Every structure is written in structure tokens, then in C-alpha cells.
Amino acid sequence: MKTRVIIQARMGSARLRGKSLMPVAGKPLIRWVVESAAQLHFADEVCVATTSLQEDDPVVAVAESLGVLTARGSATDVLKRFVEASSDMDETDTVIRLTGDNPLNDPIRSEKLFEQHVDNGNDYTHIDGLSHIVAEFISVRALRDAYNSSALSLFDREHVTPWFRKNRDRFQVQTLPAGFEGLRSDLDSYLTVDTGEDLHRMEELMQELNLEPGKIDFEKVYQWLDKNVHHRKNGKGAPVVWLKGTPVGEANPPYVVAEIGQNHNGDMRNAKRLIDMAVRCGASAVKFQKRDIASELSKEAFDKPYDNPNSFGKTYGEHRMFLEFDEHEHLELKEYADAVGITYFCTPCDVPSLELLERIGTPFYKVASRDLTNIPLLEALGKTGKPVILSTGMAGLAEIDTALEALQMDLSNIILLQCTSQYPCALENVNLKAIETLKERYGTVTGLSDHTSGVIVAAASTLMGASMIEKHVTLDRTMKGTDQPGSLEESGLFKLMDYIRAIELAKGDGIKEILEVTKASREKLERSLTSRMDIPMGTVISEEHLTLKSPGTGLKWSERSQVVGKQAAVEIKKDTTLLMEMVLEPENKSQLQNETP
């Protein structure tokens, strides 16, 4: 059996164009990836697969200079590129998939994953959530089978491996846990290069630890990230909850959740358009809802006629069924969100829904206000060990106490959201001050689930200590659906994000000091000691000789002792800003001049 590393790389990255050739600690990024791949001793060959576009000629040139194979193909059909790059391989051979933005690959953990792949006869083997330091393994037969499928979407062709994860009934897929062999999934997002900030951090990491491919101690890498990322972002004593590698807490920018809920109206295309909208606006995450209707509704409730303009079925049960996505669809949405660079998570409304969401690897969960008394669900959520966000729109402190007791979780994994379950919520019922109440009572990260119309309340909540803001979003407020009218369209979400960023900048650090940016204004507008009258040379200066006038480039009134009682060293004309060189100690300190000029 032959194994070939295939590294997908291109210059036209959407988030950091040209990153493949950007220098990191003295080497182009793509060279780091190739040299790391060469440390996978179980791999027979390394191939860089890029596009046929002229802009990617330099990628090929660097790869060839490093003595590895190259392949070129479609810019958008990356799956086809992989198939063509493995066209000379047998179906029983294995492709090791790496991407050109992950310069640090762990050969030890990758080899252990490879052993699982071979020993279990897998078609596809990967780390849950896709590690940035451990490879994916795909059989050549599975690659070709996927490529020839008529059901393959453009998304699947571009992102290569989601198709296998969505079709476990068709392929032998093994998913190893995110913590496989001590992997730190909470730090994994800091081990890739997607942005300029990532590039700077990676270079700092490589230089400080003197990293070289094949000589990387990943425990020391984790320690460095703990010190330079976790500790830096935790603030001083402020609670922090880490959501898929992102710190949420007062020392960090507000975490904004675009609540899609069921505003997709049961249409996957709408759901993906809403995800894209959230990405364009700069939201941190998108949230969906999942219900198991059999667990949710009694037969009477299911069969109840539901005849209104927002109904998608003749009965309430049919209406709810229409709006539900199944496991395959939720996995597809999670994969889609991951691919476009935003976090997917979900509100499970019952234990079967939670079990479904666990199977697809949902990173953390939200509890709806109505389920704060759903003890079986809360107990099941607590057992996942994943962060939980609690909305409190129908609860007082007693109900919150009971919910936290049922979760049996460390408070460092819980976020409490002030909420009022009124749709839309009247301003007088919002109670932003409750954010501080929750924080003081429970010591948790707090935020706001906002149901008011507009964006003012959500933006203002950041000044009241909200570290997370959740807001419903829609493609069009006139669409069918009960939540659509009170949701934000794209322009509204853009406005909210702009306001939040502006407020975050304006909040400052609380240290009251003179800023350098005020220097010009101070010099122009402040006042200095100025001669009230002509002062002949030799005159002993008194306060009667002085006044205050702009500009502020001279001595201040508080510094007048430096000139009062001194002699004028020169003739000082009226309205002259006094400087120290204009005065000197009097010749006879015991004799004061009694004449008034």
C-alpha cells in the first residue's frame, strides 16, 4: 500500500490572500507545511496540489525547489484536484490530507491515527472537529467514489471531506475524539494561519520556541499558548468561558450570536444564506434549534389545528415537523459553518435532540428559557462536559439555582443570559441591570438574549457587562414565520456589529491619564504664565506681574514659584509667555524691590 501526502494550497485565499508564500520565521508558509509533511515517516510521497491559475505558479516553483510532487487543477473543485493528484495510485492506497495553512503537523499523533485507519480498514479517519496539527486519512477508492457521486454539491467538491462525514452509511468513517492522545482542542484554532493576526502569532511562537519540523514539542507549544493566549485573554480575575477556542468574558470583545432559530423556514438554502449573512456582518457564531417532535408534543398538541398566516402545516405538529432539519442536515450546516469560518451551535429542546447533536460534534449548547425547569435535559447537558449557555427569560433566581444544581457543572463552563420572554420585548421589561445581578450572585460570564426591536438595547448591554449578545436574524422581516418580524435583517445586524465595535473602542481601560493625542490641544488651548505688563530687566517678579493666557506651552500657574521672587534676566514685554531662561536668582535675596512698574 502506498501513502501520499496531498497538500492543498493556493495564493487566492479568501481570508489572507497570498499567505502560502508569506514568510513565517524566515520561511514561506508553504515550505513549513511541506517540511512538516516530510516528517510523516509513514508517508511515501508528498504532493502539493494547487490550481491551474497563473497566480499559483510561485506555489509550484517553491514545491519543486523542495523536491516534492506537484499537481494542478480546478480552483473550486478541490475534490477533483485530489482525485487527479492521486490518479496513479491504487484504490487500496491512502491519501493523507493536509492544508497549506497548517505549518505545524504532529507526526506522532498522526502516525497513531494512521494506524487506526489501516487496522480498521477505514475509508476516512479524522479528529472530531478537524485538528490543525493532525492529518486526515482517505482511501483512494473512497475519494473516487465520492467524486463520481451525482449527489455531490459544490460545497462538497470545494471542501473535500464533509461528504464522508455526512455519509457514514456509505463509507467506513472513524472519528477520533477532539482530545485524542492529549490534543488540546481549546487551543487548536491558534495553530493555523487564516489572518494576519494568526501569522504574527505563529511567527512569535516559532521564534520563541525555536521550532523546526521534526523537532517540535507540542506540550511546550501548548504551554506557550496557555501563557500567551489564554492568560492574556483571561483578564485579571474576570471569569472566562472558552467557546471552541474563543474566550468569552469581560476582558474580551463581546461574543455575538446570530440566532437563526427556525427563520430558515425549513429550507437549507435559506439556512446557508443566513450563515453567509452572519459571516459578512462579523458575528461570532450562528445558532439553530432542534426538536424531537415525538418528545416535544402530546398527540393532542400535535393534532391541534394550526390555521394562521404563519402556519406551515394543517396541524401544529405538521407545522413543527416542516420546520425541523434532520441529523444529516444539521451536520451539513455545521460543516458549512466551519468551512466559511463561523461557529455553529444549537439549542436542543429535549434529550433525543441532544443525543443527535452530540453525534455530529456540536461544540457547546444553549438552553432555551422555557427549559430552565427541564431537569432531565439539564442533567444530560451537564454530562456532556461542554459549555452551556442558559437563557433566563422565564426564571427568577430560585429557578436559576435549581437549573445550575441540575447541570452539576463548574461555573467556568456556564454563561447566563438575561432575557425577557416577551416578543417583541417592551423596553421597560428588558432589565439590563439584571446582568450585573447575575454576575454578582453567580460569578459567571453573563450576557443578553435580546428580543427588543432594533439594536439599541443589545448594543447598550455591553456597557452593563454583557459579554455575549444573542439576536434573532432573518433574510427578510416580511417572510412567513412568527419570529421574522422581530428579527434583524442584514443591514440591522451590520449596524449592531458597528455599534458594538464602536462601544468597545470607546470603553477604554478605565485608567484616567493624559493621552498623547491631547498634546496639540493642550498646547493650543491651555494657559501659561504670561506677563501682565512690561517687566524691566532686573525687576523682582511678583504675582502682580503675572496672568494666565494661551498657548499652554509655558509654565503653569502651579509652577509660578519658579518665577515669583526671581529677577527678570531680560526685558519682558507685556503678553509674553514666560520661560525659565527669562529669570534668574536676585542678586540680593534679602532685598525685594518695592517699586511697582
XYZ file of N, CA and C in Angstrom, residues 42-284:
729
model
N 5.634 7.550 7.821
C 4.818 6.500 7.214
C 4.311 6.905 5.833
N 4.598 8.141 5.423
C 4.173 8.621 4.099
C 5.282 8.370 3.083
N 4.902 7.860 1.922
C 5.885 7.565 0.875
C 6.240 8.796 0.054
N 5.257 9.679 -0.161
C 5.466 10.816 -1.053
C 4.712 12.039 -0.531
N 5.158 13.196 -0.983
C 4.475 14.451 -0.676
C 4.162 15.151 -1.989
N 2.931 15.635 -2.114
C 2.500 16.330 -3.328
C 1.781 17.620 -2.938
N 2.147 18.719 -3.569
C 1.431 19.984 -3.389
C 0.441 20.125 -4.537
N -0.847 20.183 -4.200
C -1.906 20.291 -5.211
C -2.461 21.707 -5.185
N -2.208 22.448 -6.244
C -2.684 23.822 -6.328
C -3.537 23.984 -7.578
N -3.878 25.215 -7.910
C -4.781 25.439 -9.039
C -3.992 25.655 -10.326
N -4.723 25.683 -11.424
C -4.112 25.942 -12.733
C -3.985 27.431 -13.023
N -4.385 28.262 -12.087
C -4.318 29.703 -12.295
C -2.864 30.178 -12.296
N -2.599 31.198 -13.095
C -1.241 31.731 -13.190
C -0.735 32.237 -11.844
N -1.628 32.752 -11.019
C -1.212 33.293 -9.727
C -0.595 32.237 -8.825
N -0.852 30.949 -9.139
C -0.303 29.875 -8.309
C 0.985 29.277 -8.867
N 1.535 29.883 -9.922
C 2.837 29.432 -10.437
C 3.915 29.476 -9.354
N 3.969 30.527 -8.516
C 5.003 30.553 -7.468
C 4.880 29.409 -6.462
N 3.649 28.951 -6.197
C 3.466 27.824 -5.279
C 4.135 26.583 -5.854
N 3.932 26.363 -7.154
C 4.547 25.217 -7.830
C 6.070 25.346 -7.803
N 6.568 26.548 -8.052
C 8.016 26.763 -8.083
C 8.653 26.423 -6.733
N 8.025 26.862 -5.639
C 8.565 26.558 -4.313
C 8.508 25.060 -4.049
N 7.383 24.422 -4.387
C 7.241 22.979 -4.158
C 8.301 22.196 -4.922
N 8.509 22.560 -6.186
C 9.510 21.857 -6.996
C 10.915 22.075 -6.448
N 11.182 23.273 -5.929
C 12.505 23.533 -5.352
C 12.754 22.695 -4.108
N 11.672 22.241 -3.467
C 11.786 21.399 -2.279
C 11.793 19.920 -2.626
N 11.682 19.610 -3.927
C 11.798 18.234 -4.380
C 10.575 17.376 -4.162
N 9.385 17.992 -4.095
C 8.165 17.204 -3.922
C 7.332 17.243 -5.193
N 6.364 16.338 -5.272
C 5.482 16.281 -6.429
C 4.571 17.503 -6.457
N 4.079 17.826 -7.633
C 3.083 18.893 -7.759
C 1.950 18.426 -8.658
N 0.785 18.987 -8.435
C -0.378 18.720 -9.283
C -1.183 20.003 -9.365
N -1.820 20.224 -10.501
C -2.606 21.443 -10.689
C -3.979 21.075 -11.227
N -4.973 21.852 -10.810
C -6.326 21.550 -11.246
C -7.279 22.681 -10.947
N -8.548 22.322 -10.767
C -9.622 23.296 -10.588
C -9.415 24.143 -9.333
N -9.783 25.423 -9.445
C -9.689 26.322 -8.293
C -10.820 26.085 -7.304
N -11.962 25.615 -7.784
C -13.134 25.449 -6.917
C -13.457 23.991 -6.620
N -13.185 23.089 -7.545
C -13.448 21.664 -7.331
C -12.190 21.021 -6.751
N -11.995 21.209 -5.448
C -10.778 20.717 -4.799
C -10.790 19.197 -4.730
N -11.968 18.597 -4.621
C -12.060 17.138 -4.627
C -11.493 16.578 -5.930
N -11.838 17.209 -7.041
C -11.299 16.777 -8.336
C -9.783 16.909 -8.344
N -9.279 17.976 -7.741
C -7.831 18.180 -7.653
C -7.175 17.024 -6.902
N -7.809 16.564 -5.828
C -7.273 15.439 -5.062
C -7.322 14.148 -5.875
N -8.428 13.949 -6.578
C -8.562 12.734 -7.395
C -7.493 12.711 -8.478
N -7.279 13.844 -9.117
C -6.264 13.912 -10.178
C -4.851 13.773 -9.609
N -4.634 14.316 -8.412
C -3.309 14.215 -7.793
C -3.003 12.802 -7.317
N -4.024 11.955 -7.258
C -3.831 10.555 -6.846
C -4.199 9.588 -7.963
N -4.252 10.079 -9.188
C -4.731 9.264 -10.318
C -3.845 8.058 -10.603
N -2.562 8.112 -10.228
C -1.652 6.992 -10.482
C -1.596 6.016 -9.314
N -2.438 6.209 -8.315
C -2.424 5.350 -7.132
C -3.477 4.258 -7.250
N -3.280 3.160 -6.508
C -4.254 2.075 -6.472
C -5.398 2.433 -5.526
N -6.526 1.775 -5.702
C -7.686 2.072 -4.856
C -7.443 1.740 -3.391
N -6.524 0.822 -3.126
C -6.237 0.443 -1.737
C -5.221 1.372 -1.078
N -4.683 2.313 -1.851
C -3.711 3.259 -1.306
C -4.413 4.323 -0.453
N -3.606 5.086 0.263
C -4.149 6.091 1.186
C -3.613 7.477 0.868
N -4.524 8.442 0.863
C -4.162 9.853 0.741
C -4.178 10.470 2.139
N -3.124 11.207 2.441
C -3.023 11.931 3.712
C -3.283 13.397 3.396
N -4.384 13.915 3.883
C -4.780 15.285 3.524
C -4.243 16.309 4.517
N -3.497 17.276 3.990
C -3.060 18.437 4.755
C -3.471 19.691 4.000
N -3.583 20.795 4.718
C -3.891 22.065 4.060
C -2.726 23.027 4.242
N -2.607 23.958 3.306
C -1.453 24.838 3.250
C -1.412 25.924 4.297
N -2.380 25.944 5.204
C -2.368 26.971 6.255
C -2.016 26.402 7.624
N -1.614 25.120 7.667
C -1.271 24.474 8.933
C 0.208 24.086 8.936
N 1.084 24.968 9.422
C 2.522 24.720 9.297
C 3.103 23.724 10.289
N 2.378 23.423 11.356
C 2.897 22.524 12.385
C 2.092 21.233 12.387
N 2.687 20.148 11.926
C 2.000 18.859 11.925
C 2.680 17.923 12.908
N 1.860 17.212 13.663
C 2.354 16.334 14.719
C 2.538 14.923 14.164
N 3.774 14.489 13.914
C 3.984 13.172 13.303
C 3.623 12.019 14.227
N 3.755 12.213 15.535
C 3.481 11.113 16.467
C 1.989 10.816 16.525
N 1.182 11.851 16.768
C -0.263 11.629 16.824
C -0.810 11.236 15.453
N -0.259 11.820 14.376
C -0.721 11.468 13.027
C -0.459 9.998 12.733
N 0.694 9.490 13.182
C 1.000 8.074 12.945
C 0.032 7.175 13.699
N -0.337 7.571 14.910
C -1.297 6.772 15.673
C -2.665 6.780 14.994
N -3.017 7.909 14.406
C -4.282 7.980 13.670
C -4.205 7.111 12.417
N -3.057 7.134 11.758
C -2.853 6.315 10.560
C -2.982 4.828 10.895
N -2.444 4.424 12.038
C -2.564 3.023 12.456
C -4.025 2.629 12.636
N -4.823 3.525 13.218
C -6.261 3.262 13.361
C -6.901 3.113 11.988
N -6.513 3.987 11.065
C -7.071 3.964 9.709
C -6.801 2.626 9.030
N -5.564 2.162 9.123
C -5.174 0.917 8.450
C -5.752 -0.295 9.167
N -5.592 -0.342 10.482
C -6.025 -1.518 11.244
C -7.525 -1.755 11.134
N -8.308 -0.670 11.036
C -9.767 -0.806 10.995
C -10.328 -0.814 9.580
N -9.450 -0.725 8.591
C -9.901 -0.749 7.197
C -10.819 0.411 6.853
N -10.507 1.599 7.374
C -11.385 2.752 7.186
C -11.277 3.341 5.785
N -12.379 3.965 5.367
C -12.351 4.800 4.163
C -11.866 6.208 4.504
N -12.211 6.642 5.703
C -11.870 8.014 6.104
C -11.697 8.048 7.616
N -10.596 8.650 8.074
C -10.300 8.737 9.501
C -9.879 10.166 9.828
N -10.431 10.709 10.902
C -10.132 12.107 11.230
C -10.361 12.367 12.710
N -9.869 13.518 13.159
C -10.123 14.004 14.516
C -11.425 14.790 14.505
N -12.250 14.589 15.520
C -13.507 15.324 15.629
C -13.235 16.826 15.630
N -13.878 17.535 14.699
C -13.670 18.969 14.573
C -12.528 19.337 13.656
N -11.760 18.350 13.187
C -10.610 18.522 12.290
C -9.477 19.284 12.972
N -8.477 18.537 13.389
C -7.312 19.128 14.039
C -6.443 19.857 13.027
N -5.793 20.930 13.480
C -4.865 21.663 12.624
C -3.447 21.121 12.707
N -3.224 20.107 13.557
C -1.872 19.541 13.647
C -1.848 18.037 13.385
N -3.005 17.440 13.149
C -3.081 16.012 12.831
C -3.818 15.853 11.506
N -3.267 15.024 10.625
C -3.791 14.878 9.265
C -5.120 14.126 9.233
N -5.770 14.180 8.056
C -6.915 13.327 7.738
C -6.422 12.229 6.796
N -7.072 11.068 6.852
C -6.667 9.930 6.029
C -7.857 9.448 5.204
N -7.654 9.289 3.899
C -8.731 8.920 2.979
C -8.230 7.827 2.045
N -9.029 6.788 1.882
C -8.653 5.770 0.896
C -8.883 6.324 -0.504
N -8.036 5.934 -1.434
C -8.175 6.399 -2.816
C -9.514 5.942 -3.387
N -9.936 4.725 -3.023
C -11.237 4.242 -3.503
C -12.358 5.162 -3.062
N -12.327 5.595 -1.792
C -13.379 6.475 -1.277
C -13.349 7.830 -1.977
N -12.155 8.347 -2.244
C -12.041 9.618 -2.970
C -12.733 9.531 -4.321
N -12.447 8.461 -5.042
C -13.019 8.309 -6.385
C -14.519 8.076 -6.317
N -14.941 7.308 -5.321
C -16.378 7.058 -5.145
C -17.109 8.373 -4.891
N -16.552 9.205 -4.011
C -17.178 10.495 -3.706
C -17.231 11.378 -4.943
N -16.134 11.432 -5.676
C -16.057 12.302 -6.856
C -17.092 11.913 -7.908
N -17.390 10.633 -8.009
C -18.324 10.153 -9.031
C -19.781 10.203 -8.588
N -20.039 10.662 -7.365
C -21.415 10.709 -6.872
C -22.181 11.851 -7.535
N -23.365 11.550 -8.006
C -24.197 12.574 -8.652
C -24.823 13.517 -7.630
N -24.823 13.105 -6.358
C -25.455 13.924 -5.314
C -24.493 14.940 -4.711
N -23.255 14.946 -5.171
C -22.244 15.828 -4.601
C -22.580 17.289 -4.887
N -22.540 18.128 -3.855
C -22.820 19.559 -4.026
C -21.526 20.317 -4.317
N -21.668 21.572 -4.750
C -20.486 22.412 -4.972
C -19.697 22.580 -3.678
N -20.410 22.678 -2.578
C -19.757 22.790 -1.272
C -18.907 21.559 -0.997
N -19.460 20.371 -1.245
C -18.720 19.136 -1.003
C -17.493 19.046 -1.896
N -17.617 19.516 -3.121
C -16.474 19.472 -4.044
C -15.369 20.429 -3.596
N -15.766 21.549 -3.035
C -14.765 22.525 -2.611
C -14.054 22.105 -1.334
N -14.767 21.421 -0.431
C -14.209 21.150 0.894
C -13.800 19.694 1.114
N -13.953 18.856 0.129
C -13.380 17.501 0.037
C -13.975 16.487 1.008
N -13.819 16.691 2.322
C -14.147 15.607 3.250
C -15.507 15.673 3.950
N -16.265 16.776 3.909
C -17.592 16.734 4.540
C -18.478 15.615 4.001
N -18.304 15.279 2.737
C -19.131 14.236 2.114
C -19.003 12.912 2.855
N -17.810 12.584 3.312
C -17.613 11.329 4.039
C -18.285 11.393 5.406
N -18.156 12.514 6.070
C -18.739 12.636 7.410
C -20.260 12.623 7.366
N -20.827 13.061 6.244
C -22.293 13.083 6.109
C -22.849 11.757 5.620
N -21.997 10.874 5.139
C -22.473 9.624 4.533
C -21.800 8.417 5.168
N -21.963 8.295 6.466
C -21.347 7.197 7.208
C -21.979 5.853 6.872
N -23.182 5.882 6.322
C -23.801 4.628 5.904
C -23.168 4.092 4.623
N -22.464 4.946 3.928
C -21.859 4.589 2.639
C -20.353 4.344 2.762
N -19.731 4.978 3.754
C -18.286 4.864 3.930
C -17.963 4.403 5.350
N -16.840 3.714 5.482
C -16.330 3.332 6.798
C -15.571 4.535 7.363
N -16.243 5.273 8.254
C -15.680 6.509 8.795
C -15.374 6.317 10.274
N -14.188 6.728 10.689
C -13.844 6.703 12.110
C -13.492 8.114 12.563
N -14.199 8.560 13.593
C -13.962 9.885 14.165
C -13.329 9.716 15.534
N -12.099 10.179 15.665
C -11.417 10.120 16.956
C -11.745 11.379 17.753
N -11.810 11.279 19.074
C -12.225 12.441 19.880
C -11.277 13.619 19.738
N -11.814 14.812 19.971
C -11.019 16.039 19.837
C -9.826 16.047 20.780
N -9.907 15.295 21.877
C -8.800 15.220 22.830
C -7.911 14.004 22.625
N -7.943 13.405 21.441
C -7.171 12.202 21.118
C -5.694 12.381 21.490
N -5.196 11.444 22.300
C -3.778 11.438 22.684
C -3.320 12.786 23.260
N -4.223 13.442 24.003
C -3.832 14.679 24.674
C -3.916 15.932 23.834
N -4.569 15.874 22.668
C -4.756 17.083 21.862
C -5.543 18.116 22.661
N -5.215 19.379 22.492
C -5.916 20.476 23.167
C -6.821 21.171 22.154
N -8.065 20.749 22.072
C -8.984 21.351 21.102
C -9.255 22.818 21.416
N -9.105 23.210 22.704
C -9.343 24.605 23.064
C -8.263 25.532 22.515
N -7.111 24.962 22.140
C -6.016 25.765 21.593
C -5.822 25.549 20.098
N -6.577 24.625 19.528
C -6.314 24.221 18.144
C -6.466 25.363 17.147
N -7.420 26.263 17.387
C -7.655 27.347 16.429
C -6.480 28.311 16.341
N -5.555 28.240 17.310
C -4.381 29.123 17.287
C -3.198 28.493 16.563
N -3.409 27.311 15.972
C -2.322 26.602 15.303
C -2.523 26.547 13.798
N -3.269 27.497 13.275
C -3.446 27.626 11.836
C -3.236 29.091 11.462
N -3.121 29.350 10.165
C -2.890 30.720 9.699
C -3.996 31.106 8.731
N -4.967 31.863 9.229
C -6.078 32.345 8.405
C -6.081 33.859 8.275
N -5.432 34.540 9.215
C -5.466 36.004 9.248
C -4.061 36.550 9.503
N -3.918 37.848 9.348
C -2.651 38.485 9.663
C -2.274 38.309 11.124
N -3.268 38.353 12.007
C -3.017 38.136 13.436
C -2.480 36.732 13.677
N -3.076 35.738 12.978
C -2.591 34.359 13.096
C -1.132 34.259 12.666
N -0.811 34.921 11.561
C 0.548 34.874 11.018
C 1.548 35.440 12.027
N 1.196 36.573 12.615
C 2.082 37.207 13.601
C 2.264 36.299 14.813
N 1.166 35.710 15.305
C 1.254 34.841 16.480
C 2.095 33.603 16.171
N 1.899 33.015 14.982
C 2.650 31.822 14.613
C 4.148 32.120 14.547
N 4.497 33.265 13.982
C 5.914 33.627 13.896
C 6.506 33.830 15.291
N 5.755 34.494 16.161
C 6.212 34.706 17.535
C 6.427 33.373 18.240
N 5.485 32.445 18.055
C 5.581 31.110 18.651
C 6.817 30.373 18.144
N 6.998 30.368 16.818
C 8.124 29.640 16.222
C 9.467 30.199 16.675
N 9.567 31.516 16.739
C 10.843 32.133 17.100
C 11.171 31.940 18.573
N 10.171 32.116 19.442
C 10.445 31.993 20.878
C 10.799 30.564 21.272
N 10.167 29.570 20.602
C 10.442 28.168 20.933
C 11.480 27.546 20.014
N 11.983 28.347 19.057
C 13.000 27.863 18.114
C 12.534 26.570 17.431
N 11.334 26.608 16.861
C 10.730 25.412 16.280
C 11.352 25.062 14.935
N 11.466 23.769 14.693
C 11.882 23.230 13.405
C 11.077 21.966 13.155
N 10.659 21.699 11.899
C 9.920 20.466 11.608
C 10.681 19.241 12.109
N 9.974 18.357 12.782
C 10.593 17.158 13.331
C 11.181 17.356 14.710
N 11.233 18.601 15.181
C 11.801 18.902 16.497
C 10.829 19.771 17.294
N 9.558 19.411 17.233
C 8.524 20.222 17.879
C 7.958 19.470 19.075
N 8.089 20.045 20.234
C 7.482 19.509 21.447
C 6.132 20.201 21.607
N 5.061 19.488 21.262
C 3.745 20.127 21.262
C 3.256 20.452 22.672
N 3.812 19.782 23.676
C 3.449 20.163 25.040
C 3.979 21.560 25.349
N 5.181 21.865 24.859
C 5.728 23.211 25.048
C 4.961 24.232 24.215
N 4.491 23.814 23.037
C 3.653 24.692 22.216
C 2.375 25.037 22.971
N 1.752 24.022 23.573
C 0.529 24.263 24.344
C 0.810 25.178 25.542
N 1.940 24.949 26.203
C 2.286 25.793 27.352
C 2.462 27.247 26.919
N 3.097 27.440 25.769
C 3.295 28.804 25.257
C 1.955 29.463 24.959
N 1.050 28.712 24.334
C -0.269 29.260 24.014
C -1.063 29.546 25.282
N -0.950 28.652 26.265
C -1.623 28.903 27.542
C -1.160 30.225 28.141
N 0.128 30.458 28.088
C 0.696 31.669 28.682
C 0.393 32.908 27.856
N 0.523 32.798 26.542
C 0.464 33.983 25.689
C -0.889 34.231 25.042
N -1.792 33.257 25.117
C -3.137 33.453 24.568
C -4.169 33.363 25.676
N -4.242 32.221 26.358
C -5.229 32.048 27.423
C -5.071 33.094 28.512
N -3.879 33.179 29.089
C -3.687 34.085 30.222
C -3.856 35.538 29.804
N -3.415 35.856 28.601
C -3.526 37.234 28.123
C -4.983 37.626 27.971
N -5.816 36.658 27.606
C -7.204 36.989 27.312
C -8.142 36.733 28.489
N -7.617 36.157 29.556
C -8.480 35.872 30.691
C -8.758 37.098 31.548
N -7.923 38.147 31.422
C -8.110 39.321 32.253
C -7.685 39.039 33.689
N -7.827 40.019 34.545
C -7.412 39.875 35.933
C -8.598 39.471 36.787
N -8.720 38.173 37.031
C -9.759 37.684 37.902
C -11.139 37.623 37.277
N -11.293 38.093 36.040
C -12.605 38.079 35.394
C -12.904 36.674 34.890
N -14.150 36.186 35.055
C -14.484 34.849 34.560
C -14.422 34.792 33.039
N -13.989 33.659 32.521
C -13.884 33.448 31.077
C -14.414 32.062 30.753
N -15.224 31.960 29.704
C -15.656 30.673 29.162
C -15.089 30.569 27.752
N -14.463 29.439 27.461
C -13.871 29.235 26.133
C -14.857 28.477 25.254
N -15.266 29.113 24.166
C -16.209 28.514 23.223
C -15.485 28.206 21.918
N -15.151 26.958 21.730
C -14.451 26.496 20.528
C -13.207 27.351 20.257
N -12.427 27.569 21.304
C -11.177 28.298 21.166
C -11.286 29.799 21.302
N -12.495 30.317 21.466
C -12.680 31.764 21.606
C -13.012 32.106 23.055
N -12.253 33.017 23.677
C -12.547 33.386 25.058
C -13.727 34.350 25.132
N -14.662 34.069 26.015
C -15.820 34.938 26.220
C -15.783 35.426 27.662
N -15.727 36.731 27.826
C -15.652 37.331 29.153
C -15.394 38.815 29.017
N -15.421 39.520 30.126
C -15.335 40.985 30.093
C -14.035 41.509 29.508
N -12.960 40.716 29.586
C -11.669 41.180 29.071
C -11.555 40.997 27.560
N -12.615 40.501 26.934
C -12.578 40.187 25.508
C -13.736 40.864 24.775
N -13.643 40.989 23.454
C -14.749 41.593 22.698
C -16.038 40.803 22.892
N -17.193 41.466 22.874
C -18.468 40.755 23.024
C -18.633 39.660 21.973
N -19.156 38.535 22.405
C -19.396 37.382 21.542
C -20.827 37.502 21.023
N -20.976 37.694 19.722
C -22.294 37.976 19.145
C -22.832 36.731 18.444
N -23.985 36.281 18.900
C -24.640 35.100 18.336
C -25.766 35.538 17.414
N -25.673 35.146 16.154
C -26.764 35.365 15.207
C -27.722 34.186 15.342
N -28.829 34.417 16.015
C -29.827 33.366 16.276
C -30.676 33.154 15.028
N -30.377 32.085 14.299
C -31.164 31.741 13.112
C -32.443 31.039 13.535
N -32.325 30.221 14.590
C -33.508 29.525 15.086
C -34.165 28.724 13.991
N -35.413 29.066 13.688
C -36.116 28.409 12.585
C -36.562 29.427 11.541
N -35.838 30.549 11.471
C -36.121 31.557 10.446
C -35.678 31.117 9.058
N -35.150 29.920 8.958
C -34.841 29.328 7.647
C -36.093 28.795 6.969
N -37.195 28.671 7.745
C -38.475 28.170 7.220
C -38.352 26.787 6.601
N -37.482 25.958 7.184
C -37.353 24.582 6.731
C -36.584 24.411 5.441
N -35.892 25.438 4.993
C -35.193 25.420 3.698
C -33.686 25.529 3.943
N -32.936 24.506 3.538
C -31.484 24.507 3.740
C -30.813 25.671 3.016
N -31.341 26.056 1.884
C -30.733 27.179 1.155
C -30.856 28.466 1.966
N -32.018 28.660 2.580
C -32.182 29.831 3.451
C -31.218 29.772 4.632
N -31.070 28.580 5.205
C -30.186 28.424 6.363
C -28.752 28.812 6.005
N -28.287 28.370 4.851
C -26.914 28.688 4.435
C -26.778 30.167 4.089
N -27.808 30.738 3.518
C -27.766 32.182 3.224
C -27.683 32.984 4.520
N -28.378 32.520 5.554
C -28.314 33.200 6.851
C -26.932 33.047 7.489
N -26.319 31.886 7.322
C -24.946 31.699 7.809
C -24.014 32.664 7.091
N -24.148 32.741 5.770
C -23.309 33.663 4.988
C -23.512 35.110 5.443
N -24.752 35.471 5.716
C -25.060 36.822 6.181
C -24.363 37.107 7.505
N -24.404 36.146 8.414
C -23.757 36.321 9.715
C -22.249 36.499 9.559
N -21.660 35.761 8.618
C -20.217 35.887 8.366
C -19.898 37.279 7.828
N -20.689 37.741 6.865
C -20.440 39.072 6.284
C -20.519 40.169 7.338
N -21.416 39.994 8.286
C -21.612 41.023 9.313
C -20.596 40.929 10.447
N -19.876 39.817 10.536
C -18.856 39.680 11.565
C -19.336 39.074 12.867
N -20.453 38.325 12.834
C -20.933 37.658 14.048
C -19.950 36.565 14.470
N -20.013 36.187 15.733
C -19.105 35.166 16.264
C -19.610 33.758 16.000
